Amino acid sequence: MCIKLSFEKKSQLYYDEYEKYVIELVKEIIPRQLVKMKECGLMLKQERLNQHINSIIDMFNFSNFDFNGIRPDVERILREKYNYVIKSDDPFVIEKIK
């Protein structure tokens, strides 16, 4: 049996699922980009962590992105996959751990 849904409802369901999917991608992309910026010397000393995060997120056109919701995952991936840890948010400092 098919359930008939309005176009608005179908669209909302699609975008809800799409946003969940993109957030899972972003959890992997943010740590990778932060490490690349650090290794390539692209981090300015006066920038804050949220400035770096917003620059990365701009690629995905999120209007109300909440980094705090995925921050534990990002920090875990930084530590486990890349051996980096965030030392400070303002100014942003990321360091390699041994």
PDB file of C-alpha atoms in Angstrom:
ATOM      1  CA  MET A   1       0.000   0.000   0.000  1.00  0.00           C
ATOM      2  CA  CYS A   2       1.415   3.376  -0.981  1.00  0.00           C
ATOM      3  CA  ILE A   3       1.020   6.305   1.330  1.00  0.00           C
ATOM      4  CA  LYS A   4       0.225   9.536  -0.434  1.00  0.00           C
ATOM      5  CA  LEU A   5       2.196  12.449   0.925  1.00  0.00           C
ATOM      6  CA  SER A   6       2.138  16.047  -0.045  1.00  0.00           C
ATOM      7  CA  PHE A   7       5.073  17.454  -1.939  1.00  0.00           C
ATOM      8  CA  GLU A   8       6.070  19.499   1.106  1.00  0.00           C
ATOM      9  CA  LYS A   9       6.109  16.415   3.330  1.00  0.00           C
ATOM     10  CA  LYS A  10       8.136  14.412   0.786  1.00  0.00           C
ATOM     11  CA  SER A  11      10.592  17.279   0.461  1.00  0.00           C
ATOM     12  CA  GLN A  12      10.956  17.613   4.221  1.00  0.00           C
ATOM     13  CA  LEU A  13      11.613  13.873   4.617  1.00  0.00           C
ATOM     14  CA  TYR A  14      14.222  14.014   1.864  1.00  0.00           C
ATOM     15  CA  TYR A  15      16.046  16.986   3.362  1.00  0.00           C
ATOM     16  CA  ASP A  16      15.955  15.512   6.865  1.00  0.00           C
ATOM     17  CA  GLU A  17      17.680  12.362   5.604  1.00  0.00           C
ATOM     18  CA  TYR A  18      20.068  14.372   3.442  1.00  0.00           C
ATOM     19  CA  GLU A  19      21.126  16.511   6.403  1.00  0.00           C
ATOM     20  CA  LYS A  20      21.818  13.403   8.531  1.00  0.00           C
ATOM     21  CA  TYR A  21      23.931  11.970   5.712  1.00  0.00           C
ATOM     22  CA  VAL A  22      25.921  15.173   5.214  1.00  0.00           C
ATOM     23  CA  ILE A  23      26.553  15.550   8.950  1.00  0.00           C
ATOM     24  CA  GLU A  24      28.099  12.067   8.986  1.00  0.00           C
ATOM     25  CA  LEU A  25      30.358  13.144   6.115  1.00  0.00           C
ATOM     26  CA  VAL A  26      31.245  16.393   7.849  1.00  0.00           C
ATOM     27  CA  LYS A  27      32.387  14.460  10.936  1.00  0.00           C
ATOM     28  CA  GLU A  28      35.143  12.970   8.792  1.00  0.00           C
ATOM     29  CA  ILE A  29      35.881  16.043   6.679  1.00  0.00           C
ATOM     30  CA  ILE A  30      36.415  18.550   9.490  1.00  0.00           C
ATOM     31  CA  PRO A  31      39.309  16.680  11.157  1.00  0.00           C
ATOM     32  CA  ARG A  32      40.960  15.991   7.801  1.00  0.00           C
ATOM     33  CA  GLN A  33      40.748  19.633   6.762  1.00  0.00           C
ATOM     34  CA  LEU A  34      42.029  20.894  10.120  1.00  0.00           C
ATOM     35  CA  VAL A  35      45.051  18.579   9.900  1.00  0.00           C
ATOM     36  CA  LYS A  36      45.762  19.607   6.299  1.00  0.00           C
ATOM     37  CA  MET A  37      45.561  23.291   7.187  1.00  0.00           C
ATOM     38  CA  LYS A  38      47.973  22.715  10.074  1.00  0.00           C
ATOM     39  CA  GLU A  39      50.433  20.642   8.032  1.00  0.00           C
ATOM     40  CA  CYS A  40      50.402  23.109   5.132  1.00  0.00           C
ATOM     41  CA  GLY A  41      50.912  26.122   7.402  1.00  0.00           C
ATOM     42  CA  LEU A  42      47.552  27.656   6.522  1.00  0.00           C
ATOM     43  CA  MET A  43      46.459  28.495  10.075  1.00  0.00           C
ATOM     44  CA  LEU A  44      46.715  32.067  11.215  1.00  0.00           C
ATOM     45  CA  LYS A  45      47.627  32.541  14.862  1.00  0.00           C
ATOM     46  CA  GLN A  46      44.768  34.903  15.639  1.00  0.00           C
ATOM     47  CA  GLU A  47      41.939  32.780  14.195  1.00  0.00           C
ATOM     48  CA  ARG A  48      39.472  30.954  16.409  1.00  0.00           C
ATOM     49  CA  LEU A  49      38.327  27.359  15.982  1.00  0.00           C
ATOM     50  CA  ASN A  50      34.821  28.433  14.975  1.00  0.00           C
ATOM     51  CA  GLN A  51      36.287  30.482  12.086  1.00  0.00           C
ATOM     52  CA  HIS A  52      37.998  27.369  10.715  1.00  0.00           C
ATOM     53  CA  ILE A  53      34.863  25.261  11.203  1.00  0.00           C
ATOM     54  CA  ASN A  54      32.656  27.851   9.489  1.00  0.00           C
ATOM     55  CA  SER A  55      35.038  27.975   6.519  1.00  0.00           C
ATOM     56  CA  ILE A  56      34.825  24.203   6.133  1.00  0.00           C
ATOM     57  CA  ILE A  57      31.045  24.110   6.606  1.00  0.00           C
ATOM     58  CA  ASP A  58      30.469  26.842   3.997  1.00  0.00           C
ATOM     59  CA  MET A  59      31.128  24.211   1.323  1.00  0.00           C
ATOM     60  CA  PHE A  60      27.967  22.379   2.408  1.00  0.00           C
ATOM     61  CA  ASN A  61      25.651  25.398   2.559  1.00  0.00           C
ATOM     62  CA  PHE A  62      24.336  24.668   6.066  1.00  0.00           C
ATOM     63  CA  SER A  63      22.365  27.572   7.444  1.00  0.00           C
ATOM     64  CA  ASN A  64      22.225  26.514  11.093  1.00  0.00           C
ATOM     65  CA  PHE A  65      25.107  24.134  11.710  1.00  0.00           C
ATOM     66  CA  ASP A  66      25.902  23.271  15.339  1.00  0.00           C
ATOM     67  CA  PHE A  67      29.515  22.164  15.698  1.00  0.00           C
ATOM     68  CA  ASN A  68      29.055  21.404  19.399  1.00  0.00           C
ATOM     69  CA  GLY A  69      26.769  18.519  18.455  1.00  0.00           C
ATOM     70  CA  ILE A  70      29.547  16.701  16.607  1.00  0.00           C
ATOM     71  CA  ARG A  71      32.600  18.083  18.406  1.00  0.00           C
ATOM     72  CA  PRO A  72      33.213  14.905  20.477  1.00  0.00           C
ATOM     73  CA  ASP A  73      33.256  12.843  17.271  1.00  0.00           C
ATOM     74  CA  VAL A  74      35.587  15.311  15.553  1.00  0.00           C
ATOM     75  CA  GLU A  75      37.989  15.305  18.504  1.00  0.00           C
ATOM     76  CA  ARG A  76      37.922  11.491  18.652  1.00  0.00           C
ATOM     77  CA  ILE A  77      38.715  11.220  14.924  1.00  0.00           C
ATOM     78  CA  LEU A  78      41.490  13.817  15.242  1.00  0.00           C
ATOM     79  CA  ARG A  79      43.032  11.807  18.061  1.00  0.00           C
ATOM     80  CA  GLU A  80      42.533   8.261  16.753  1.00  0.00           C
ATOM     81  CA  LYS A  81      43.048   8.710  13.027  1.00  0.00           C
ATOM     82  CA  TYR A  82      45.424  11.686  12.776  1.00  0.00           C
ATOM     83  CA  ASN A  83      47.140  11.797  16.219  1.00  0.00           C
ATOM     84  CA  TYR A  84      46.190  15.430  16.810  1.00  0.00           C
ATOM     85  CA  VAL A  85      44.518  17.126  19.747  1.00  0.00           C
ATOM     86  CA  ILE A  86      42.858  20.535  20.053  1.00  0.00           C
ATOM     87  CA  LYS A  87      44.724  22.525  22.700  1.00  0.00           C
ATOM     88  CA  SER A  88      42.824  25.807  22.454  1.00  0.00           C
ATOM     89  CA  ASP A  89      39.760  27.234  20.705  1.00  0.00           C
ATOM     90  CA  ASP A  90      40.677  30.922  20.898  1.00  0.00           C
ATOM     91  CA  PRO A  91      43.161  31.260  19.392  1.00  0.00           C
ATOM     92  CA  PHE A  92      42.877  27.887  17.692  1.00  0.00           C
ATOM     93  CA  VAL A  93      45.790  25.587  18.488  1.00  0.00           C
ATOM     94  CA  ILE A  94      46.064  21.995  17.302  1.00  0.00           C
ATOM     95  CA  GLU A  95      49.057  19.818  18.173  1.00  0.00           C
ATOM     96  CA  LYS A  96      50.430  16.461  17.100  1.00  0.00           C
ATOM     97  CA  ILE A  97      50.461  13.864  19.871  1.00  0.00           C
ATOM     98  CA  LYS A  98      53.064  11.162  20.108  1.00  0.00           C
TER      99      LYS A  98
END
